mmCIF file of C-alpha atoms in Angstrom:
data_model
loop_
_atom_site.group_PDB
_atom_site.id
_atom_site.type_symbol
_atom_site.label_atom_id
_atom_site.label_comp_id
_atom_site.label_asym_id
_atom_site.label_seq_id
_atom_site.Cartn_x
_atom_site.Cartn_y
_atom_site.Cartn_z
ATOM 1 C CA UNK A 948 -3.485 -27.380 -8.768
ATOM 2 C CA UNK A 949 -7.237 -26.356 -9.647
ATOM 3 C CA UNK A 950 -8.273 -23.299 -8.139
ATOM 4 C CA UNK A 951 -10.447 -19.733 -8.485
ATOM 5 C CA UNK A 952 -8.781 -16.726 -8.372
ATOM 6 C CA UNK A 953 -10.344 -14.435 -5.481
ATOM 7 C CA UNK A 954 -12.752 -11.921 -7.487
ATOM 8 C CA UNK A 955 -11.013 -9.039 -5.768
ATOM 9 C CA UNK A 956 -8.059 -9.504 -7.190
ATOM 10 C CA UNK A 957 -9.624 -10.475 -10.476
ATOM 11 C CA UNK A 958 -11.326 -6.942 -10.264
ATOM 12 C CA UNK A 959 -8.147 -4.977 -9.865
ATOM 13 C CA UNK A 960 -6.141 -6.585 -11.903
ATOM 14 C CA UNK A 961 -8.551 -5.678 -14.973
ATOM 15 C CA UNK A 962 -8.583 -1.864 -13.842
ATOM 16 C CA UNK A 963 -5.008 -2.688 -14.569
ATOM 17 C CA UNK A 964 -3.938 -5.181 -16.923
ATOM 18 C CA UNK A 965 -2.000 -4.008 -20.149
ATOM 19 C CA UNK A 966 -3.843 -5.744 -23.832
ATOM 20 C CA UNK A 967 -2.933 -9.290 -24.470
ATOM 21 C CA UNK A 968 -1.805 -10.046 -20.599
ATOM 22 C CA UNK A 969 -2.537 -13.517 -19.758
ATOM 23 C CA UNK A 970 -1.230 -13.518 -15.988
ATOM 24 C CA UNK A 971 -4.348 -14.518 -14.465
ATOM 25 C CA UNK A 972 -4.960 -16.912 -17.253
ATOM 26 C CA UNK A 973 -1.362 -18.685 -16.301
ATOM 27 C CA UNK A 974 -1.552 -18.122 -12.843
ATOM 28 C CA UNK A 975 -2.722 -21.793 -12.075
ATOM 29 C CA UNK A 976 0.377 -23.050 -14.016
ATOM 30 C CA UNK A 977 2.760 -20.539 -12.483
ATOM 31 C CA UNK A 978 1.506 -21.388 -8.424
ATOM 32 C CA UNK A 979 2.217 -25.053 -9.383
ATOM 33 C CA UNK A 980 5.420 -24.701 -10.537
ATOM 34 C CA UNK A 981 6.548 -22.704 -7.622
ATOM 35 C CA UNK A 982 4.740 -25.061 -5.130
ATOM 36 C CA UNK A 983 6.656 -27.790 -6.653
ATOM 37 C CA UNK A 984 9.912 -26.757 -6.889
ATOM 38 C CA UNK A 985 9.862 -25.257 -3.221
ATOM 39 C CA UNK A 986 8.563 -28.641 -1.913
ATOM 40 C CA UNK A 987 5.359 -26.912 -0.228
ATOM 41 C CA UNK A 988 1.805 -28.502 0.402
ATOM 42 C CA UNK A 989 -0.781 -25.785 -0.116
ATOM 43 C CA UNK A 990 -3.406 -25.722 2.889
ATOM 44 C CA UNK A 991 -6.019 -22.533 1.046
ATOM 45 C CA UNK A 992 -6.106 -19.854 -1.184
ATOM 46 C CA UNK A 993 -6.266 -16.529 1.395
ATOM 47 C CA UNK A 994 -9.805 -15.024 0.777
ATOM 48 C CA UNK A 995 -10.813 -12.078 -0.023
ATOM 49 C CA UNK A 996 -6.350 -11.379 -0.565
ATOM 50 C CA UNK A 997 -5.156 -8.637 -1.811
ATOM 51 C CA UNK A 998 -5.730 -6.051 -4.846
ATOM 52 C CA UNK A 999 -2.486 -6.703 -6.626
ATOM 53 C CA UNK A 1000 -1.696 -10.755 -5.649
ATOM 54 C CA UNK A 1001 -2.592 -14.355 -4.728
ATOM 55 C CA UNK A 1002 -1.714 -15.092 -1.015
ATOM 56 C CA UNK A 1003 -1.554 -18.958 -0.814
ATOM 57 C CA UNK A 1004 -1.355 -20.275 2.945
ATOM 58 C CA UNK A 1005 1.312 -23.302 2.452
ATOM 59 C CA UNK A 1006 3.232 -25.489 4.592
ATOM 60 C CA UNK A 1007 6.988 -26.078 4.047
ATOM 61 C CA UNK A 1008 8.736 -29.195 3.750
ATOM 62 C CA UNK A 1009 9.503 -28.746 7.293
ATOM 63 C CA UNK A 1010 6.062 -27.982 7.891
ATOM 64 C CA UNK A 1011 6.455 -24.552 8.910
ATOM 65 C CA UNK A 1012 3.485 -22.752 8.016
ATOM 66 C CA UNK A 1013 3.956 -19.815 5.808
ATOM 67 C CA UNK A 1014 2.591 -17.905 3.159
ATOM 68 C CA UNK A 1015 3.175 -18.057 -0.878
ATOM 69 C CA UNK A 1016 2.589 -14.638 -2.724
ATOM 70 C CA UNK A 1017 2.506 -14.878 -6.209
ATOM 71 C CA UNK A 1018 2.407 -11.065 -8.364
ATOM 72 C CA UNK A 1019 2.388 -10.060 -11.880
ATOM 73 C CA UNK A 1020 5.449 -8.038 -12.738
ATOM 74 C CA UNK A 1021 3.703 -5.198 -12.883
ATOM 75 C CA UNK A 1022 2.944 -4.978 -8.959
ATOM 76 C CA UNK A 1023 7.636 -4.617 -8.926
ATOM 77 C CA UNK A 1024 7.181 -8.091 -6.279
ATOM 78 C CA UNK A 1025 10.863 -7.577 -6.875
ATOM 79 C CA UNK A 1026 10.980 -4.170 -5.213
ATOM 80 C CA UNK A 1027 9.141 -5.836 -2.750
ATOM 81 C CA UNK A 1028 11.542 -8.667 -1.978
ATOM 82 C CA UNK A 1029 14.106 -6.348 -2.132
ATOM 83 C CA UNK A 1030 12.270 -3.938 0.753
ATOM 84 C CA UNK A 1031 11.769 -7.031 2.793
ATOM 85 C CA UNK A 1032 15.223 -8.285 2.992
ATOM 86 C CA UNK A 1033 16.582 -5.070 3.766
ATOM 87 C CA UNK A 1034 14.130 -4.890 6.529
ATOM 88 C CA UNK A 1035 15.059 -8.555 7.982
ATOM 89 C CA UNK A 1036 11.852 -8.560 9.433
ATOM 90 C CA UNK A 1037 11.989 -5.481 11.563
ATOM 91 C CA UNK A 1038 8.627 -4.217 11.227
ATOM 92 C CA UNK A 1039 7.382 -6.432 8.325
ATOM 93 C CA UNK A 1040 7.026 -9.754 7.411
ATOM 94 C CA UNK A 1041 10.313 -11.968 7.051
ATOM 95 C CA UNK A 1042 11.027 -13.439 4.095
ATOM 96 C CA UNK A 1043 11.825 -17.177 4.559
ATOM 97 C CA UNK A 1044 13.426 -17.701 1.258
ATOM 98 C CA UNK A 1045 15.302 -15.168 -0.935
ATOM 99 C CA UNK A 1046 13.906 -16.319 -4.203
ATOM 100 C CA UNK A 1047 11.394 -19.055 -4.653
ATOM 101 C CA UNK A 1048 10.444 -17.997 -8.745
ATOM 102 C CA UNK A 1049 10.028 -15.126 -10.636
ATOM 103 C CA UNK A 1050 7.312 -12.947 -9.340
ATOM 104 C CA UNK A 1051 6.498 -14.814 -6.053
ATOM 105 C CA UNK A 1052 7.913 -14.463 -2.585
ATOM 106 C CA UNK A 1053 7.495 -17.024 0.509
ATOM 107 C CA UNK A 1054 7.054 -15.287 3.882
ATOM 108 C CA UNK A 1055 6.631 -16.248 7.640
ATOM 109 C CA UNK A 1056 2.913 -16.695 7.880
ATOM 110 C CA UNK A 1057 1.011 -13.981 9.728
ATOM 111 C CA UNK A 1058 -2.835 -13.909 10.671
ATOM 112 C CA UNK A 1059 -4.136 -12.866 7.678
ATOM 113 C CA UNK A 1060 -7.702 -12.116 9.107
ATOM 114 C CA UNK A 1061 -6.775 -10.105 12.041
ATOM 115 C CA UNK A 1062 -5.223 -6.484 11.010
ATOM 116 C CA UNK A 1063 -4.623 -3.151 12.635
ATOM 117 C CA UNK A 1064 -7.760 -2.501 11.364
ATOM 118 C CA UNK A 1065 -9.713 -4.507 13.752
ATOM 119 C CA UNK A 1066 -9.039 -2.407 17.381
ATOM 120 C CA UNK A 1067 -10.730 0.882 17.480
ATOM 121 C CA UNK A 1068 -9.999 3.839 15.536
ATOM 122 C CA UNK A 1069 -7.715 5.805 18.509
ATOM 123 C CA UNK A 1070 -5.823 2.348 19.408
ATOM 124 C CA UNK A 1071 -5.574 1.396 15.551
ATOM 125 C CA UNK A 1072 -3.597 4.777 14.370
ATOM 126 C CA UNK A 1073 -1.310 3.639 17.137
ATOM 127 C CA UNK A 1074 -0.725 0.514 16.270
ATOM 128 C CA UNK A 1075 0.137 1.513 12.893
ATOM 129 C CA UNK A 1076 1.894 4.326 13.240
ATOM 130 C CA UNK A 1077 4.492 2.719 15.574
ATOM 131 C CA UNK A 1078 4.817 -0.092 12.465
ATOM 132 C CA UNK A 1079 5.453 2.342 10.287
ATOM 133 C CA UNK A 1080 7.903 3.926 12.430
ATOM 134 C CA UNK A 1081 10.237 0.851 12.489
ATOM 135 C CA UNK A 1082 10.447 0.869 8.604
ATOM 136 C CA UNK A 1083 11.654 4.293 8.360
ATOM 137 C CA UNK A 1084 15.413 3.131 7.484
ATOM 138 C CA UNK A 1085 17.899 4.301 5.090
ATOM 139 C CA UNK A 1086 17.686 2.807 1.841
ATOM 140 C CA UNK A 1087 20.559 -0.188 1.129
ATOM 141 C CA UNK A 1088 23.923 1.509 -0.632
ATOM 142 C CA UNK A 1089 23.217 1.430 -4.593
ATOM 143 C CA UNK A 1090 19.694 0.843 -3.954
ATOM 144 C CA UNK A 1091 17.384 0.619 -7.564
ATOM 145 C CA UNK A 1092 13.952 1.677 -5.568
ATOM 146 C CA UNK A 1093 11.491 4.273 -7.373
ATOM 147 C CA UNK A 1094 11.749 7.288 -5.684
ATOM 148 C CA UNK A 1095 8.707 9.731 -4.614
ATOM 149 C CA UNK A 1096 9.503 12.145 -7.579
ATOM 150 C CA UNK A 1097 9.693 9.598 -9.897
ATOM 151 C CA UNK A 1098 6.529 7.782 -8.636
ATOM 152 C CA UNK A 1099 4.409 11.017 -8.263
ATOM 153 C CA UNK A 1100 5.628 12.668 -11.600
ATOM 154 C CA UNK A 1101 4.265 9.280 -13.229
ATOM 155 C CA UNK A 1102 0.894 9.816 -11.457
ATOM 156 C CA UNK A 1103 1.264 13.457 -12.126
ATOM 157 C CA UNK A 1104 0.835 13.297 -15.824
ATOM 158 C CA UNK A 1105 -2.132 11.144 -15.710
ATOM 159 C CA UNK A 1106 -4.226 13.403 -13.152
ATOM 160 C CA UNK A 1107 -3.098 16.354 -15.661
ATOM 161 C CA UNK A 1108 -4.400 13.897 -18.571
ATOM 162 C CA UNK A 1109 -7.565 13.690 -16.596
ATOM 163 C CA UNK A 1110 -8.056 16.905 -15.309
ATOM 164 C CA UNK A 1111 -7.742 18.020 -19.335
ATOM 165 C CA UNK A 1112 -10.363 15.944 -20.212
ATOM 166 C CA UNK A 1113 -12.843 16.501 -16.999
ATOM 167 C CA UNK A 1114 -12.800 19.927 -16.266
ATOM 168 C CA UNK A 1115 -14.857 19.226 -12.781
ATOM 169 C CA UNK A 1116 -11.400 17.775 -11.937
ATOM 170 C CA UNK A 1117 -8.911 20.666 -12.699
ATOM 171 C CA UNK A 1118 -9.132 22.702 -9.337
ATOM 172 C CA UNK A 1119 -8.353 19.616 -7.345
ATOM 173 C CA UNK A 1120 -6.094 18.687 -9.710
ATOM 174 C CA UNK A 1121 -4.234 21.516 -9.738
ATOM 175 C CA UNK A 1122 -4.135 21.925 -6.114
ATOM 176 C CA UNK A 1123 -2.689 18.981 -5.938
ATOM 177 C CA UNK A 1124 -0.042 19.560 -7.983
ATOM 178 C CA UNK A 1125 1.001 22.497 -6.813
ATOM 179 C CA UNK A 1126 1.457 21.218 -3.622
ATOM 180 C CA UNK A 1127 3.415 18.358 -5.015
ATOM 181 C CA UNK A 1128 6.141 21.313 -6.295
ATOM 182 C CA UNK A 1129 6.352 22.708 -3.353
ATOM 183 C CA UNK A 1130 6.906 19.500 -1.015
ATOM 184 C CA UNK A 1131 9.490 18.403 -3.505
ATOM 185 C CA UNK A 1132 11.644 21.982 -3.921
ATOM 186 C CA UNK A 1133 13.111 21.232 -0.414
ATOM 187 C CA UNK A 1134 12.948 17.514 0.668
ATOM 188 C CA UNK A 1135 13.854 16.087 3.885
ATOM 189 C CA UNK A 1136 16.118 13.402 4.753
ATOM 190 C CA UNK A 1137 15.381 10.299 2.492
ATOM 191 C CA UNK A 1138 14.451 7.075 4.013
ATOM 192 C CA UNK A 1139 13.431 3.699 2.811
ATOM 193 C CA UNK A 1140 9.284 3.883 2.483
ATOM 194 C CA UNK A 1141 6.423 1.066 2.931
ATOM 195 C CA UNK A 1142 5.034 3.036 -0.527
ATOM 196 C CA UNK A 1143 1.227 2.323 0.011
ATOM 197 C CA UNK A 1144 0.905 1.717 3.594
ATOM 198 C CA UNK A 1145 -2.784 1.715 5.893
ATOM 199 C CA UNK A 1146 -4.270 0.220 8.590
ATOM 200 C CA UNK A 1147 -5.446 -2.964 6.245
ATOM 201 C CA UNK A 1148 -1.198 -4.122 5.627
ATOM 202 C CA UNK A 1149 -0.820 -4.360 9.082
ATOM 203 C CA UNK A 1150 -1.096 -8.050 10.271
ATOM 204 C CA UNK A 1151 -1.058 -9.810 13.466
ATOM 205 C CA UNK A 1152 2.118 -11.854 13.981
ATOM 206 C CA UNK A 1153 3.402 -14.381 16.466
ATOM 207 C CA UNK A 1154 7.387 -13.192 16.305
ATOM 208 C CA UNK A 1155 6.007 -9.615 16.757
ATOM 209 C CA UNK A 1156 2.319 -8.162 17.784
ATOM 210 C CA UNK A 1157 2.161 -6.374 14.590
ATOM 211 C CA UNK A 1158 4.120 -6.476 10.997
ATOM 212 C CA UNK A 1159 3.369 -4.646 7.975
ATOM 213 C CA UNK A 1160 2.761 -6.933 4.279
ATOM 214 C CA UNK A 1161 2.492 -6.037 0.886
ATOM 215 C CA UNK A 1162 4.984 -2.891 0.595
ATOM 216 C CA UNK A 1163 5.222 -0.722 -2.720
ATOM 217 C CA UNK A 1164 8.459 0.223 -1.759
ATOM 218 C CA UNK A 1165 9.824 3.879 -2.623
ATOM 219 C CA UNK A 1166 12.412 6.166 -1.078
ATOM 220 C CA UNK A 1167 10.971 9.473 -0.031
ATOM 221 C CA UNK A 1168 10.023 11.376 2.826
ATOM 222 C CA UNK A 1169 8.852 9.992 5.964
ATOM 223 C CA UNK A 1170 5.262 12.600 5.294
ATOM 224 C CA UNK A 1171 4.488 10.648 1.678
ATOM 225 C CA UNK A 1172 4.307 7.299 3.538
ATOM 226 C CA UNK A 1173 1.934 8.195 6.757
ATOM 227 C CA UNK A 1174 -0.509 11.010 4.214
ATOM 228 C CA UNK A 1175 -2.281 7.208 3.221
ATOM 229 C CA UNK A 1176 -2.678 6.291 6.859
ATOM 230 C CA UNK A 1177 -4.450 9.785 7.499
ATOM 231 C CA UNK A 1178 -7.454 8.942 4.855
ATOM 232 C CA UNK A 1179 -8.012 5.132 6.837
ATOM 233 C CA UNK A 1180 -11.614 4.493 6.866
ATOM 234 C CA UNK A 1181 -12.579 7.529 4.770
ATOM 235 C CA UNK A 1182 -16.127 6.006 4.399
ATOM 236 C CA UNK A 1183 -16.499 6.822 8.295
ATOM 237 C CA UNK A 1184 -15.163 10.125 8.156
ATOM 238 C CA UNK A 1185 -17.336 11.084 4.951
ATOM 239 C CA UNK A 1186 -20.164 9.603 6.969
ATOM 240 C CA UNK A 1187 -19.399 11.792 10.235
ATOM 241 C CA UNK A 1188 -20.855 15.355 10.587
ATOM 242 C CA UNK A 1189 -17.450 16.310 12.116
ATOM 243 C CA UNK A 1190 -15.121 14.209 9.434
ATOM 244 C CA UNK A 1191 -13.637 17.543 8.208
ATOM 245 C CA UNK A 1192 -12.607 18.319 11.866
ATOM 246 C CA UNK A 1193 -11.381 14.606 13.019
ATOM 247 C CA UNK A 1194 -9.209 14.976 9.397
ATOM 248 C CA UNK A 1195 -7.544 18.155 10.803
ATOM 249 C CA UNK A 1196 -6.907 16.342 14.231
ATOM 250 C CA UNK A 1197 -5.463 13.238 13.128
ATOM 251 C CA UNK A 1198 -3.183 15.121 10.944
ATOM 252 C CA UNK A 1199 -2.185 16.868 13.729
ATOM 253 C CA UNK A 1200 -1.617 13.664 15.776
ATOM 254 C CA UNK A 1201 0.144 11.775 13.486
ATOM 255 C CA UNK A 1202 2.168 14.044 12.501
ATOM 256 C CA UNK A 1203 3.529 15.170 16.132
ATOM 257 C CA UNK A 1204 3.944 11.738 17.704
ATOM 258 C CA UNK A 1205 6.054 10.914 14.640
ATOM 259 C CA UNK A 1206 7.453 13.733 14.507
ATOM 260 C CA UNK A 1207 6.849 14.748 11.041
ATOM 261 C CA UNK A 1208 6.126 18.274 9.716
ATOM 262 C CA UNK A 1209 2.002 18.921 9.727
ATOM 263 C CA UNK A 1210 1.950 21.118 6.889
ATOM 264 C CA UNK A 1211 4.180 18.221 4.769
ATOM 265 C CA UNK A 1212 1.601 15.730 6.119
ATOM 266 C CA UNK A 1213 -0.997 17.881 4.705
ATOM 267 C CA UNK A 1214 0.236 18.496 1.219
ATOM 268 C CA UNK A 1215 0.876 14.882 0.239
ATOM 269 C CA UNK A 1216 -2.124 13.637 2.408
ATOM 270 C CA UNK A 1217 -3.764 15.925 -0.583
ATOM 271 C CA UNK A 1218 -1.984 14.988 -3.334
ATOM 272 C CA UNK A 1219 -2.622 10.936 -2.799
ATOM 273 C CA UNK A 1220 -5.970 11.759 -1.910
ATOM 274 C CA UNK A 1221 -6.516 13.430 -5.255
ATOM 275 C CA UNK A 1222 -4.672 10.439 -7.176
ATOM 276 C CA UNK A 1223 -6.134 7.971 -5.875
ATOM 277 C CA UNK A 1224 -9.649 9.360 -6.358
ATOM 278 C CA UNK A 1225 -8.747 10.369 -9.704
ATOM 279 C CA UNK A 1226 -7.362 7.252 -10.500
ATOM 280 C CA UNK A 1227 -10.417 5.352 -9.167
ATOM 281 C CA UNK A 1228 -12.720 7.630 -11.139
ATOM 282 C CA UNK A 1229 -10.600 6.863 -14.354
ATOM 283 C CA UNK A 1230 -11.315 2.738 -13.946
ATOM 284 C CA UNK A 1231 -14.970 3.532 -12.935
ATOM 285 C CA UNK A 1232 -14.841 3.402 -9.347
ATOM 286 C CA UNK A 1233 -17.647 6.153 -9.108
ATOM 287 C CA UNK A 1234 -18.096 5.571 -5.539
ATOM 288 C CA UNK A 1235 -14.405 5.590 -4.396
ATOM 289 C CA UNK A 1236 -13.802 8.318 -6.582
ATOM 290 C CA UNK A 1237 -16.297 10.690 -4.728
ATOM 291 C CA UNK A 1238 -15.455 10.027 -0.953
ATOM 292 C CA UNK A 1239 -11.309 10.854 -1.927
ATOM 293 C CA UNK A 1240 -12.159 13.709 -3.827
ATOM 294 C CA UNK A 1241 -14.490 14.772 -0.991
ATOM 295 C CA UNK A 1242 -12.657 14.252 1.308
ATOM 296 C CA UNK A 1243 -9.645 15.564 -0.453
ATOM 297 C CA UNK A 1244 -11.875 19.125 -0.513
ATOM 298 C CA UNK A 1245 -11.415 19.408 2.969
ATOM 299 C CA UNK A 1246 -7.473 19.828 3.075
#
């Protein structure tokens, strides 16, 4: 099966790749084999797809329509698989199969071109927000998911990294980190987390009006999950005169019709801000990096 990669996800998976990994090289190979041995007919690769993964839009032998999502291991697609099936399709996209090959999962096929992000800013928060609300769950018995201390003590030692070798970084930085230490000396009730959720993983379904894709999965606090929803379209509120202002608001918003503590919402809303633009800075997204840390100046 001859095909291109999408160049996004060629991009971001060389901000990412370790040396010597050939996944993209193999990836060809790797679709066939799992096309094959599921019996499916492959209809188009999903363009522009994701940052992390190739979407194929397949057929099953039944000719349900459906989607194919192949990941390197380093995107955890079996964290992912694992989030999905304890979901059952309550908020997010079903799985259709519980294992179809190592690193790829075969879903209910969504509308991959229509997301959250499409309605206007007011009616797209909530939209998303009551998504995300349905995936707030406690985690299966036993469960093996990353949890936020783990994930952010990771990230936390790379922005320190950073911040040591950029010293235009370090006040952010440390803000950031400091607020991180606080938010995790007394942490709420723990609940099964989307991990990297935004207006952009919310997809138009036929079983359901709406259904979140392409979870990071982590067990945390319900404030860690929505702080990336409050930063949606950040090139619009850099843009805006009064960005600083509509921040504070939808903070305030989001955090009372879910019910989640403001000042929480703030902290982490500042820490991811600050990782991610750090993070973006560190691969050479220049751009990126300025409207998060920017924006990130205002909480």
């Amino acid at each position: 099966m001859a095909f291109t990669p999408p160049q996004r996800l060629v991009r971001a998976l060389a901000e990412t790749a370790p040396d010597g990994d050939d996944w993209l090289e193999r990836l060809p190979e790797l679709a066939q084999q799992v096309v094959a041995r599921a019996g499916l007919t492959v209809e188009r690769v999903q363009v522009p797809g994701g940052r992390s993964s190739l979407v194929l839009l397949v057929r099953t032998s039944e000719g349900v329509p459906a989607a194919l999502k192949l990941a390197p291991e380093r995107a955890r697609p079996g964290s992912e698989r694992a989030a999905l099936a304890h979901w059952g399709g309550r908020g997010a996209v079903q799985l259709l199969e519980a294992d179809v090959g190592e690193g790829a999962l075969l879903e209910e096929r969504l509308h991959p071109d229509v997301s959250v992000r499409s309605l206007p800013e007011a009616k797209a928060l909530l939209e998303a927000a009551g998504t995300l609300r349905r995936l707030w769950v406690a985690p299966p018995e036993g469960h093996g998911f990353e949890t936020v201390e783990e994930r952010t003590a990771r990230q936390a030692r790379a922005m320190r990294a950073d911040a040591d070798a950029d010293a235009e970084l370090a006040p952010l930085v440390n803000a950031a980190l400091g607020a991180r230490e606080e938010l995790l000396a007394a942490p709420p009730e723990q609940v099964l987390l989307h991990g990297t959720f935004r207006q952009s993983k919310v997809l138009a379904g036929d079983r359901m009006p709406w259904l979140a894709v392409g979870p990071d999965p982590v067990v945390g606090e319900m404030a860690f999950d929505l702080a990336r929803l409050v930063r949606d379209r950040v090139e619009d509120l850099i843009a805006s005169p009064s960005g600083a202002a509509i921040t504070r608001r939808r903070i305030k918003r989001l955090a009372e019709s879910l019910e989640v503590d403001q000042e929480r919402l703030r902290g982490w809303t500042l820490f991811r801000a600050v990782e991610s633009g750090v993070r973006a800075r560190r691969v050479g997204r220049v751009k990126d990096s300025e409207l998060l840390l920017e924006f990130a100046d205002w909480l």
